[in-house]
Amino acid sequence: MNSIEIIDLKFQQAEKTIASFLIRGAGKPVLVETGPHSTWGELKSSLDRLDIKPGDLGALLLSHIHFDHAGAAWELAKEGVKIYLHPMGLPHLANPERLWKSAAKIYGDDQMDKLWGPMETIDERLLVPLEDGEMVTIGDLTFTAIHSPGHAIHHIAWKLNDVIFTGDVGGVKINNGPVVPPCPPPDINIEDWKSSVEKILDHHPKKLYLTHFGEITNPQEHLAQLIEVLDEWAMWMKVQFDKGRDLEEITPDFMNYTSQQLNRHGASKDLQSLYEYANPSWMSVSGLMRYWKLKAEGRI
Ligand SMILES: [Zn+2]
């Protein structure tokens, strides 16, 4: 029997914002997502509690190369663990300098270490790109790569039997809060996102595993709600874009708007702050505004 362990990486000392998944079958265990390097200590001690050393892992599967998903991948590479990922993400992990610089532009240099920690180069021989529909088998565990752009162009949702690890394309949902779409720059594409959700539904998954955060037992309903909110957010932002407002002006209004949505779902203030950790409002403003800008310029 396979088992799936949800590891809470306790990002910024908060619970249930970033997960890593440990899957055990007959062969070597497999990890899906590493979280950022700032939670590497937490990941290591969680693996230790499960009696696993980083070098024991048979593979690391990454949904995409954003820091909160792949920031500690290089530590596993140092242990010789093979890393499976989207071909477009590969060069960024092999040479993370550009990725780091563009993140520093978004977060500010002073925040990088506190939030994400360092990122080192990875030996390309350990990075294995998978095309859409390609599979990787470790022991009796077979994972299928579902290329799923929308949140990021280099995004893979990983199917294992009748469950799918959805990275960020399956949205963010914490505790009993609503599902929301994480919309950071620079790749947000609403049309692609919807097609990716369709693609996931075509596999008729019984469960989803969200990196932010955990198990979803009603995939159809969950993904329908995600698309609904994605459309609402996109249209709300379109109004701001058409008015020509600045990002700095929009962000507090967007926070009010999403906080009202969370209130309607009965989300407490504490829960709302977890949502903000997992999916900062200012990032979604920036990502969605970029989407409308590129659309207006006919570039997407
Ligand atoms: Zn994420």
PDB file of C-alpha atoms and ligand atoms in Angstrom:
ATOM      1  CA  MET A   1       0.000   0.000   0.000  1.00  0.00           C
ATOM      2  CA  ASN A   2       1.223   3.476  -0.835  1.00  0.00           C
ATOM      3  CA  SER A   3       1.089   6.155   1.789  1.00  0.00           C
ATOM      4  CA  ILE A   4       1.103   9.920   1.442  1.00  0.00           C
ATOM      5  CA  GLU A   5       2.433  12.005   4.299  1.00  0.00           C
ATOM      6  CA  ILE A   6       1.676  15.728   4.358  1.00  0.00           C
ATOM      7  CA  ILE A   7       4.664  17.547   5.839  1.00  0.00           C
ATOM      8  CA  ASP A   8       3.887  20.986   7.262  1.00  0.00           C
ATOM      9  CA  LEU A   9       7.005  23.104   6.685  1.00  0.00           C
ATOM     10  CA  LYS A  10       5.799  25.756   9.174  1.00  0.00           C
ATOM     11  CA  PHE A  11       6.823  28.608   6.904  1.00  0.00           C
ATOM     12  CA  GLN A  12       7.434  31.795   8.929  1.00  0.00           C
ATOM     13  CA  GLN A  13       6.446  29.801  12.036  1.00  0.00           C
ATOM     14  CA  ALA A  14       2.871  29.621  10.746  1.00  0.00           C
ATOM     15  CA  GLU A  15       1.044  26.335  10.366  1.00  0.00           C
ATOM     16  CA  LYS A  16      -0.414  24.949   7.159  1.00  0.00           C
ATOM     17  CA  THR A  17       0.852  27.434   4.607  1.00  0.00           C
ATOM     18  CA  ILE A  18       3.465  25.392   2.685  1.00  0.00           C
ATOM     19  CA  ALA A  19       3.508  21.608   2.363  1.00  0.00           C
ATOM     20  CA  SER A  20       5.877  18.989   1.100  1.00  0.00           C
ATOM     21  CA  PHE A  21       4.598  15.452   0.412  1.00  0.00           C
ATOM     22  CA  LEU A  22       6.364  12.205   1.201  1.00  0.00           C
ATOM     23  CA  ILE A  23       5.100   9.196  -0.718  1.00  0.00           C
ATOM     24  CA  ARG A  24       6.088   5.695   0.297  1.00  0.00           C
ATOM     25  CA  GLY A  25       5.604   2.547  -1.757  1.00  0.00           C
ATOM     26  CA  ALA A  26       7.540  -0.680  -2.150  1.00  0.00           C
ATOM     27  CA  GLY A  27      10.747   1.044  -3.313  1.00  0.00           C
ATOM     28  CA  LYS A  28      12.504   4.222  -2.288  1.00  0.00           C
ATOM     29  CA  PRO A  29      10.341   7.059  -0.965  1.00  0.00           C
ATOM     30  CA  VAL A  30       9.531  10.033  -3.218  1.00  0.00           C
ATOM     31  CA  LEU A  31       9.212  13.665  -2.223  1.00  0.00           C
ATOM     32  CA  VAL A  32       6.905  16.138  -3.991  1.00  0.00           C
ATOM     33  CA  GLU A  33       8.013  19.780  -3.393  1.00  0.00           C
ATOM     34  CA  THR A  34      10.737  20.883  -0.983  1.00  0.00           C
ATOM     35  CA  GLY A  35       9.407  24.234   0.162  1.00  0.00           C
ATOM     36  CA  PRO A  36      11.855  27.146   0.428  1.00  0.00           C
ATOM     37  CA  HIS A  37      15.352  26.821   1.810  1.00  0.00           C
ATOM     38  CA  SER A  38      14.273  28.777   4.896  1.00  0.00           C
ATOM     39  CA  THR A  39      12.266  25.692   5.992  1.00  0.00           C
ATOM     40  CA  TRP A  40      14.929  23.128   5.034  1.00  0.00           C
ATOM     41  CA  GLY A  41      15.629  22.414   8.728  1.00  0.00           C
ATOM     42  CA  GLU A  42      11.942  21.656   9.294  1.00  0.00           C
ATOM     43  CA  LEU A  43      11.838  19.375   6.231  1.00  0.00           C
ATOM     44  CA  LYS A  44      14.946  17.501   7.363  1.00  0.00           C
ATOM     45  CA  SER A  45      13.634  16.940  10.885  1.00  0.00           C
ATOM     46  CA  SER A  46      10.234  15.837   9.538  1.00  0.00           C
ATOM     47  CA  LEU A  47      11.960  13.304   7.281  1.00  0.00           C
ATOM     48  CA  ASP A  48      14.053  12.242  10.241  1.00  0.00           C
ATOM     49  CA  ARG A  49      10.888  11.574  12.275  1.00  0.00           C
ATOM     50  CA  LEU A  50       9.741   9.359   9.390  1.00  0.00           C
ATOM     51  CA  ASP A  51      13.118   7.606   9.573  1.00  0.00           C
ATOM     52  CA  ILE A  52      14.259   8.912   6.193  1.00  0.00           C
ATOM     53  CA  LYS A  53      17.538  10.605   5.352  1.00  0.00           C
ATOM     54  CA  PRO A  54      17.529  13.067   2.439  1.00  0.00           C
ATOM     55  CA  GLY A  55      19.866  10.765   0.479  1.00  0.00           C
ATOM     56  CA  ASP A  56      17.381   7.855   0.841  1.00  0.00           C
ATOM     57  CA  LEU A  57      14.865   9.542  -1.450  1.00  0.00           C
ATOM     58  CA  GLY A  58      14.310   7.885  -4.833  1.00  0.00           C
ATOM     59  CA  ALA A  59      13.252  11.143  -6.495  1.00  0.00           C
ATOM     60  CA  LEU A  60      12.125  14.696  -5.975  1.00  0.00           C
ATOM     61  CA  LEU A  61       9.192  15.892  -8.082  1.00  0.00           C
ATOM     62  CA  LEU A  62       8.639  19.639  -8.425  1.00  0.00           C
ATOM     63  CA  SER A  63       5.402  21.304  -9.489  1.00  0.00           C
ATOM     64  CA  HIS A  64       7.345  24.420 -10.498  1.00  0.00           C
ATOM     65  CA  ILE A  65      10.471  26.331  -9.605  1.00  0.00           C
ATOM     66  CA  HIS A  66       9.092  29.168  -7.458  1.00  0.00           C
ATOM     67  CA  PHE A  67      11.017  29.475  -4.183  1.00  0.00           C
ATOM     68  CA  ASP A  68       8.157  28.295  -1.974  1.00  0.00           C
ATOM     69  CA  HIS A  69       8.093  24.995  -3.916  1.00  0.00           C
ATOM     70  CA  ALA A  70      11.664  24.351  -5.052  1.00  0.00           C
ATOM     71  CA  GLY A  71      13.915  26.554  -2.915  1.00  0.00           C
ATOM     72  CA  ALA A  72      15.560  23.644  -1.081  1.00  0.00           C
ATOM     73  CA  ALA A  73      15.888  21.344  -4.120  1.00  0.00           C
ATOM     74  CA  TRP A  74      19.636  22.006  -4.357  1.00  0.00           C
ATOM     75  CA  GLU A  75      20.160  20.500  -0.878  1.00  0.00           C
ATOM     76  CA  LEU A  76      18.666  17.224  -2.115  1.00  0.00           C
ATOM     77  CA  ALA A  77      20.755  17.425  -5.287  1.00  0.00           C
ATOM     78  CA  LYS A  78      23.822  17.606  -3.048  1.00  0.00           C
ATOM     79  CA  GLU A  79      22.722  14.206  -1.707  1.00  0.00           C
ATOM     80  CA  GLY A  80      22.492  12.866  -5.263  1.00  0.00           C
ATOM     81  CA  VAL A  81      18.665  12.852  -5.467  1.00  0.00           C
ATOM     82  CA  LYS A  82      17.288  13.144  -9.019  1.00  0.00           C
ATOM     83  CA  ILE A  83      14.898  16.018  -9.600  1.00  0.00           C
ATOM     84  CA  TYR A  84      12.018  15.777 -12.087  1.00  0.00           C
ATOM     85  CA  LEU A  85      10.593  19.008 -13.431  1.00  0.00           C
ATOM     86  CA  HIS A  86       9.229  20.970 -16.405  1.00  0.00           C
ATOM     87  CA  PRO A  87      11.771  21.513 -19.214  1.00  0.00           C
ATOM     88  CA  MET A  88      11.230  25.288 -19.012  1.00  0.00           C
ATOM     89  CA  GLY A  89      12.050  25.305 -15.301  1.00  0.00           C
ATOM     90  CA  LEU A  90      15.274  23.352 -15.694  1.00  0.00           C
ATOM     91  CA  PRO A  91      17.690  26.146 -16.705  1.00  0.00           C
ATOM     92  CA  HIS A  92      16.479  28.286 -13.778  1.00  0.00           C
ATOM     93  CA  LEU A  93      17.324  25.592 -11.234  1.00  0.00           C
ATOM     94  CA  ALA A  94      20.632  24.716 -12.886  1.00  0.00           C
ATOM     95  CA  ASN A  95      21.651  28.395 -12.685  1.00  0.00           C
ATOM     96  CA  PRO A  96      19.373  30.091 -10.169  1.00  0.00           C
ATOM     97  CA  GLU A  97      21.027  33.514 -10.355  1.00  0.00           C
ATOM     98  CA  ARG A  98      18.405  35.005 -12.676  1.00  0.00           C
ATOM     99  CA  LEU A  99      15.558  33.488 -10.706  1.00  0.00           C
ATOM    100  CA  TRP A 100      17.055  34.930  -7.533  1.00  0.00           C
ATOM    101  CA  LYS A 101      17.492  38.389  -9.043  1.00  0.00           C
ATOM    102  CA  SER A 102      13.949  38.561 -10.373  1.00  0.00           C
ATOM    103  CA  ALA A 103      12.596  37.410  -6.991  1.00  0.00           C
ATOM    104  CA  ALA A 104      14.740  40.019  -5.212  1.00  0.00           C
ATOM    105  CA  LYS A 105      13.167  42.634  -7.473  1.00  0.00           C
ATOM    106  CA  ILE A 106       9.724  41.491  -6.350  1.00  0.00           C
ATOM    107  CA  TYR A 107      10.427  40.942  -2.636  1.00  0.00           C
ATOM    108  CA  GLY A 108      13.287  43.355  -1.981  1.00  0.00           C
ATOM    109  CA  ASP A 109      16.885  42.271  -1.304  1.00  0.00           C
ATOM    110  CA  ASP A 110      16.519  42.547   2.476  1.00  0.00           C
ATOM    111  CA  GLN A 111      13.589  40.090   2.538  1.00  0.00           C
ATOM    112  CA  MET A 112      15.162  37.335   0.449  1.00  0.00           C
ATOM    113  CA  ASP A 113      17.130  35.554   3.155  1.00  0.00           C
ATOM    114  CA  LYS A 114      14.418  35.769   5.772  1.00  0.00           C
ATOM    115  CA  LEU A 115      11.724  34.474   3.442  1.00  0.00           C
ATOM    116  CA  TRP A 116      13.505  32.076   1.141  1.00  0.00           C
ATOM    117  CA  GLY A 117      17.136  31.494   2.085  1.00  0.00           C
ATOM    118  CA  PRO A 118      19.974  30.841  -0.369  1.00  0.00           C
ATOM    119  CA  MET A 119      19.776  28.959  -3.631  1.00  0.00           C
ATOM    120  CA  GLU A 120      22.762  27.168  -5.168  1.00  0.00           C
ATOM    121  CA  THR A 121      23.390  25.744  -8.607  1.00  0.00           C
ATOM    122  CA  ILE A 122      22.354  22.166  -9.329  1.00  0.00           C
ATOM    123  CA  ASP A 123      24.322  19.668 -11.392  1.00  0.00           C
ATOM    124  CA  GLU A 124      22.343  19.381 -14.636  1.00  0.00           C
ATOM    125  CA  ARG A 125      22.820  15.618 -14.682  1.00  0.00           C
ATOM    126  CA  LEU A 126      20.446  15.435 -11.711  1.00  0.00           C
ATOM    127  CA  LEU A 127      17.739  17.535 -13.377  1.00  0.00           C
ATOM    128  CA  VAL A 128      15.337  15.439 -15.452  1.00  0.00           C
ATOM    129  CA  PRO A 129      12.879  17.319 -17.692  1.00  0.00           C
ATOM    130  CA  LEU A 130       9.559  15.598 -18.408  1.00  0.00           C
ATOM    131  CA  GLU A 131       7.271  16.330 -21.331  1.00  0.00           C
ATOM    132  CA  ASP A 132       3.501  16.452 -20.951  1.00  0.00           C
ATOM    133  CA  GLY A 133       2.154  12.954 -20.255  1.00  0.00           C
ATOM    134  CA  GLU A 134       5.588  11.468 -19.578  1.00  0.00           C
ATOM    135  CA  MET A 135       5.936   9.158 -16.611  1.00  0.00           C
ATOM    136  CA  VAL A 136       8.501   8.413 -13.972  1.00  0.00           C
ATOM    137  CA  THR A 137       8.486   5.182 -11.975  1.00  0.00           C
ATOM    138  CA  ILE A 138      10.223   4.704  -8.636  1.00  0.00           C
ATOM    139  CA  GLY A 139       9.661   1.213  -7.202  1.00  0.00           C
ATOM    140  CA  ASP A 140       5.915   0.660  -7.568  1.00  0.00           C
ATOM    141  CA  LEU A 141       5.080   4.373  -7.710  1.00  0.00           C
ATOM    142  CA  THR A 142       4.340   5.734 -11.180  1.00  0.00           C
ATOM    143  CA  PHE A 143       3.830   9.476 -11.547  1.00  0.00           C
ATOM    144  CA  THR A 144       2.536  11.160 -14.704  1.00  0.00           C
ATOM    145  CA  ALA A 145       3.557  14.734 -15.521  1.00  0.00           C
ATOM    146  CA  ILE A 146       0.588  16.915 -16.446  1.00  0.00           C
ATOM    147  CA  HIS A 147       1.876  20.156 -17.939  1.00  0.00           C
ATOM    148  CA  SER A 148      -0.426  22.760 -16.462  1.00  0.00           C
ATOM    149  CA  PRO A 149       0.363  26.422 -17.177  1.00  0.00           C
ATOM    150  CA  GLY A 150      -1.742  29.331 -15.920  1.00  0.00           C
ATOM    151  CA  HIS A 151      -0.022  30.042 -12.602  1.00  0.00           C
ATOM    152  CA  ALA A 152       3.444  29.483 -14.112  1.00  0.00           C
ATOM    153  CA  ILE A 153       4.418  28.420 -17.621  1.00  0.00           C
ATOM    154  CA  HIS A 154       6.785  25.814 -16.167  1.00  0.00           C
ATOM    155  CA  HIS A 155       4.138  24.074 -14.053  1.00  0.00           C
ATOM    156  CA  ILE A 156       3.511  20.341 -13.667  1.00  0.00           C
ATOM    157  CA  ALA A 157       0.681  18.676 -11.746  1.00  0.00           C
ATOM    158  CA  TRP A 158       1.754  15.153 -10.757  1.00  0.00           C
ATOM    159  CA  LYS A 159      -0.693  12.294 -11.035  1.00  0.00           C
ATOM    160  CA  LEU A 160      -0.229   9.173  -8.911  1.00  0.00           C
ATOM    161  CA  ASN A 161      -2.985   6.561  -9.419  1.00  0.00           C
ATOM    162  CA  ASP A 162      -6.216   8.444  -8.662  1.00  0.00           C
ATOM    163  CA  VAL A 163      -4.726  11.439  -6.852  1.00  0.00           C
ATOM    164  CA  ILE A 164      -3.062  14.572  -8.241  1.00  0.00           C
ATOM    165  CA  PHE A 165      -0.512  16.851  -6.592  1.00  0.00           C
ATOM    166  CA  THR A 166      -1.608  20.172  -8.005  1.00  0.00           C
ATOM    167  CA  GLY A 167       1.199  22.533  -6.973  1.00  0.00           C
ATOM    168  CA  ASP A 168      -0.419  25.970  -7.362  1.00  0.00           C
ATOM    169  CA  VAL A 169      -2.678  25.350 -10.361  1.00  0.00           C
ATOM    170  CA  GLY A 170      -5.234  23.754  -8.003  1.00  0.00           C
ATOM    171  CA  GLY A 171      -5.358  26.929  -5.915  1.00  0.00           C
ATOM    172  CA  VAL A 172      -4.717  27.756  -2.266  1.00  0.00           C
ATOM    173  CA  LYS A 173      -7.091  26.568   0.458  1.00  0.00           C
ATOM    174  CA  ILE A 174      -6.194  26.614   4.121  1.00  0.00           C
ATOM    175  CA  ASN A 175      -8.262  24.857   6.805  1.00  0.00           C
ATOM    176  CA  ASN A 176     -11.933  25.599   6.190  1.00  0.00           C
ATOM    177  CA  GLY A 177     -11.313  28.746   4.187  1.00  0.00           C
ATOM    178  CA  PRO A 178     -12.301  29.191   0.540  1.00  0.00           C
ATOM    179  CA  VAL A 179     -10.103  28.221  -2.406  1.00  0.00           C
ATOM    180  CA  VAL A 180      -8.291  31.189  -4.009  1.00  0.00           C
ATOM    181  CA  PRO A 181      -5.928  31.458  -7.000  1.00  0.00           C
ATOM    182  CA  PRO A 182      -2.300  32.450  -6.333  1.00  0.00           C
ATOM    183  CA  CYS A 183      -1.507  35.039  -9.021  1.00  0.00           C
ATOM    184  CA  PRO A 184       2.142  36.201  -8.818  1.00  0.00           C
ATOM    185  CA  PRO A 185       3.925  37.676 -11.840  1.00  0.00           C
ATOM    186  CA  PRO A 186       5.115  37.036 -14.483  1.00  0.00           C
ATOM    187  CA  ASP A 187       3.205  34.109 -16.065  1.00  0.00           C
ATOM    188  CA  ILE A 188      -0.444  34.469 -15.024  1.00  0.00           C
ATOM    189  CA  ASN A 189      -2.684  33.452 -17.891  1.00  0.00           C
ATOM    190  CA  ILE A 190      -6.389  32.989 -17.131  1.00  0.00           C
ATOM    191  CA  GLU A 191      -7.208  31.047 -20.310  1.00  0.00           C
ATOM    192  CA  ASP A 192      -4.280  28.645 -19.806  1.00  0.00           C
ATOM    193  CA  TRP A 193      -5.211  28.200 -16.160  1.00  0.00           C
ATOM    194  CA  LYS A 194      -8.758  27.179 -17.079  1.00  0.00           C
ATOM    195  CA  SER A 195      -7.509  24.688 -19.695  1.00  0.00           C
ATOM    196  CA  SER A 196      -5.115  23.229 -17.135  1.00  0.00           C
ATOM    197  CA  VAL A 197      -7.975  22.751 -14.668  1.00  0.00           C
ATOM    198  CA  GLU A 198      -9.987  21.000 -17.417  1.00  0.00           C
ATOM    199  CA  LYS A 199      -6.998  18.793 -18.104  1.00  0.00           C
ATOM    200  CA  ILE A 200      -6.769  17.842 -14.428  1.00  0.00           C
ATOM    201  CA  LEU A 201     -10.499  17.087 -14.295  1.00  0.00           C
ATOM    202  CA  ASP A 202     -10.168  14.836 -17.377  1.00  0.00           C
ATOM    203  CA  HIS A 203      -8.131  12.479 -15.193  1.00  0.00           C
ATOM    204  CA  HIS A 204     -11.080  12.178 -12.754  1.00  0.00           C
ATOM    205  CA  PRO A 205      -8.935  12.476  -9.629  1.00  0.00           C
ATOM    206  CA  LYS A 206     -10.459  11.264  -6.360  1.00  0.00           C
ATOM    207  CA  LYS A 207      -8.255  13.579  -4.328  1.00  0.00           C
ATOM    208  CA  LEU A 208      -6.030  16.593  -4.844  1.00  0.00           C
ATOM    209  CA  TYR A 209      -3.021  17.566  -2.775  1.00  0.00           C
ATOM    210  CA  LEU A 210      -2.384  21.316  -2.642  1.00  0.00           C
ATOM    211  CA  THR A 211       1.019  22.664  -1.703  1.00  0.00           C
ATOM    212  CA  HIS A 212      -0.933  25.421   0.084  1.00  0.00           C
ATOM    213  CA  PHE A 213      -2.335  23.318   1.832  1.00  0.00           C
ATOM    214  CA  GLY A 214      -3.146  19.641   2.024  1.00  0.00           C
ATOM    215  CA  GLU A 215      -5.778  17.138   0.977  1.00  0.00           C
ATOM    216  CA  ILE A 216      -8.921  17.949  -1.016  1.00  0.00           C
ATOM    217  CA  THR A 217     -11.550  15.221  -1.168  1.00  0.00           C
ATOM    218  CA  ASN A 218     -14.044  16.943  -3.504  1.00  0.00           C
ATOM    219  CA  PRO A 219     -11.866  17.843  -6.523  1.00  0.00           C
ATOM    220  CA  GLN A 220     -14.692  18.762  -8.911  1.00  0.00           C
ATOM    221  CA  GLU A 221     -16.415  21.164  -6.556  1.00  0.00           C
ATOM    222  CA  HIS A 222     -13.083  22.559  -5.392  1.00  0.00           C
ATOM    223  CA  LEU A 223     -11.828  23.275  -8.915  1.00  0.00           C
ATOM    224  CA  ALA A 224     -15.183  24.751  -9.987  1.00  0.00           C
ATOM    225  CA  GLN A 225     -14.941  27.177  -7.057  1.00  0.00           C
ATOM    226  CA  LEU A 226     -11.351  27.985  -7.985  1.00  0.00           C
ATOM    227  CA  ILE A 227     -12.336  28.969 -11.532  1.00  0.00           C
ATOM    228  CA  GLU A 228     -15.201  31.075 -10.192  1.00  0.00           C
ATOM    229  CA  VAL A 229     -12.885  33.059  -7.893  1.00  0.00           C
ATOM    230  CA  LEU A 230     -10.188  33.291 -10.578  1.00  0.00           C
ATOM    231  CA  ASP A 231     -12.737  34.910 -12.902  1.00  0.00           C
ATOM    232  CA  GLU A 232     -13.972  37.249 -10.152  1.00  0.00           C
ATOM    233  CA  TRP A 233     -10.449  38.373  -9.272  1.00  0.00           C
ATOM    234  CA  ALA A 234      -9.482  38.807 -12.924  1.00  0.00           C
ATOM    235  CA  MET A 235     -12.568  40.918 -13.675  1.00  0.00           C
ATOM    236  CA  TRP A 236     -12.090  43.006 -10.528  1.00  0.00           C
ATOM    237  CA  MET A 237      -8.541  43.718 -11.654  1.00  0.00           C
ATOM    238  CA  LYS A 238      -9.643  44.493 -15.222  1.00  0.00           C
ATOM    239  CA  VAL A 239     -11.717  47.382 -13.850  1.00  0.00           C
ATOM    240  CA  GLN A 240      -8.627  48.778 -12.072  1.00  0.00           C
ATOM    241  CA  PHE A 241      -6.522  48.288 -15.180  1.00  0.00           C
ATOM    242  CA  ASP A 242      -9.047  50.113 -17.358  1.00  0.00           C
ATOM    243  CA  LYS A 243      -9.005  53.019 -14.887  1.00  0.00           C
ATOM    244  CA  GLY A 244      -5.212  53.174 -15.228  1.00  0.00           C
ATOM    245  CA  ARG A 245      -4.615  52.886 -11.477  1.00  0.00           C
ATOM    246  CA  ASP A 246      -1.175  52.205  -9.940  1.00  0.00           C
ATOM    247  CA  LEU A 247      -0.293  48.937  -8.223  1.00  0.00           C
ATOM    248  CA  GLU A 248       0.335  50.779  -4.917  1.00  0.00           C
ATOM    249  CA  GLU A 249      -3.126  52.299  -5.076  1.00  0.00           C
ATOM    250  CA  ILE A 250      -4.853  49.065  -5.957  1.00  0.00           C
ATOM    251  CA  THR A 251      -3.258  46.786  -3.356  1.00  0.00           C
ATOM    252  CA  PRO A 252      -5.077  48.078  -0.225  1.00  0.00           C
ATOM    253  CA  ASP A 253      -8.383  47.986  -2.123  1.00  0.00           C
ATOM    254  CA  PHE A 254      -7.685  44.453  -3.291  1.00  0.00           C
ATOM    255  CA  MET A 255      -6.886  43.443   0.297  1.00  0.00           C
ATOM    256  CA  ASN A 256     -10.249  44.843   1.386  1.00  0.00           C
ATOM    257  CA  TYR A 257     -12.003  43.074  -1.449  1.00  0.00           C
ATOM    258  CA  THR A 258     -10.428  39.660  -0.713  1.00  0.00           C
ATOM    259  CA  SER A 259     -10.833  40.128   3.019  1.00  0.00           C
ATOM    260  CA  GLN A 260     -14.595  40.608   2.458  1.00  0.00           C
ATOM    261  CA  GLN A 261     -14.618  37.378   0.444  1.00  0.00           C
ATOM    262  CA  LEU A 262     -12.835  35.564   3.278  1.00  0.00           C
ATOM    263  CA  ASN A 263     -15.227  37.080   5.821  1.00  0.00           C
ATOM    264  CA  ARG A 264     -18.184  35.778   3.840  1.00  0.00           C
ATOM    265  CA  HIS A 265     -16.676  32.318   4.249  1.00  0.00           C
ATOM    266  CA  GLY A 266     -16.424  32.882   7.981  1.00  0.00           C
ATOM    267  CA  ALA A 267     -12.604  32.997   7.938  1.00  0.00           C
ATOM    268  CA  SER A 268     -11.181  34.339  11.202  1.00  0.00           C
ATOM    269  CA  LYS A 269      -8.523  37.098  11.249  1.00  0.00           C
ATOM    270  CA  ASP A 270      -5.891  34.449  12.072  1.00  0.00           C
ATOM    271  CA  LEU A 271      -6.880  32.348   9.092  1.00  0.00           C
ATOM    272  CA  GLN A 272      -6.863  35.446   6.882  1.00  0.00           C
ATOM    273  CA  SER A 273      -3.272  36.138   7.845  1.00  0.00           C
ATOM    274  CA  LEU A 274      -2.304  32.566   6.851  1.00  0.00           C
ATOM    275  CA  TYR A 275      -3.842  33.204   3.443  1.00  0.00           C
ATOM    276  CA  GLU A 276      -1.770  36.355   3.190  1.00  0.00           C
ATOM    277  CA  TYR A 277       1.409  34.362   4.004  1.00  0.00           C
ATOM    278  CA  ALA A 278       0.648  31.669   1.428  1.00  0.00           C
ATOM    279  CA  ASN A 279      -0.664  34.056  -1.206  1.00  0.00           C
ATOM    280  CA  PRO A 280       0.262  37.736  -0.648  1.00  0.00           C
ATOM    281  CA  SER A 281      -2.284  40.201  -2.059  1.00  0.00           C
ATOM    282  CA  TRP A 282       0.275  42.573  -3.562  1.00  0.00           C
ATOM    283  CA  MET A 283       1.694  39.694  -5.602  1.00  0.00           C
ATOM    284  CA  SER A 284      -1.689  38.832  -7.049  1.00  0.00           C
ATOM    285  CA  VAL A 285      -2.287  42.488  -7.895  1.00  0.00           C
ATOM    286  CA  SER A 286       1.020  42.628  -9.699  1.00  0.00           C
ATOM    287  CA  GLY A 287       0.473  39.277 -11.479  1.00  0.00           C
ATOM    288  CA  LEU A 288      -3.066  40.024 -12.646  1.00  0.00           C
ATOM    289  CA  MET A 289      -2.247  43.584 -13.728  1.00  0.00           C
ATOM    290  CA  ARG A 290       0.614  42.194 -15.812  1.00  0.00           C
ATOM    291  CA  TYR A 291      -1.792  39.706 -17.389  1.00  0.00           C
ATOM    292  CA  TRP A 292      -4.169  42.524 -18.459  1.00  0.00           C
ATOM    293  CA  LYS A 293      -1.277  44.655 -19.683  1.00  0.00           C
ATOM    294  CA  LEU A 294       0.130  41.876 -21.870  1.00  0.00           C
ATOM    295  CA  LYS A 295      -3.366  41.167 -23.148  1.00  0.00           C
ATOM    296  CA  ALA A 296      -3.952  44.829 -24.012  1.00  0.00           C
ATOM    297  CA  GLU A 297      -0.651  44.852 -25.889  1.00  0.00           C
ATOM    298  CA  GLY A 298      -1.653  41.721 -27.769  1.00  0.00           C
ATOM    299  CA  ARG A 299       1.336  39.817 -26.370  1.00  0.00           C
ATOM    300  CA  ILE A 300      -0.759  36.951 -24.985  1.00  0.00           C
TER     301      ILE A 300
HETATM  302 ZN    ZN B   1       3.263  28.478  -4.241  1.00  0.00          ZN
END
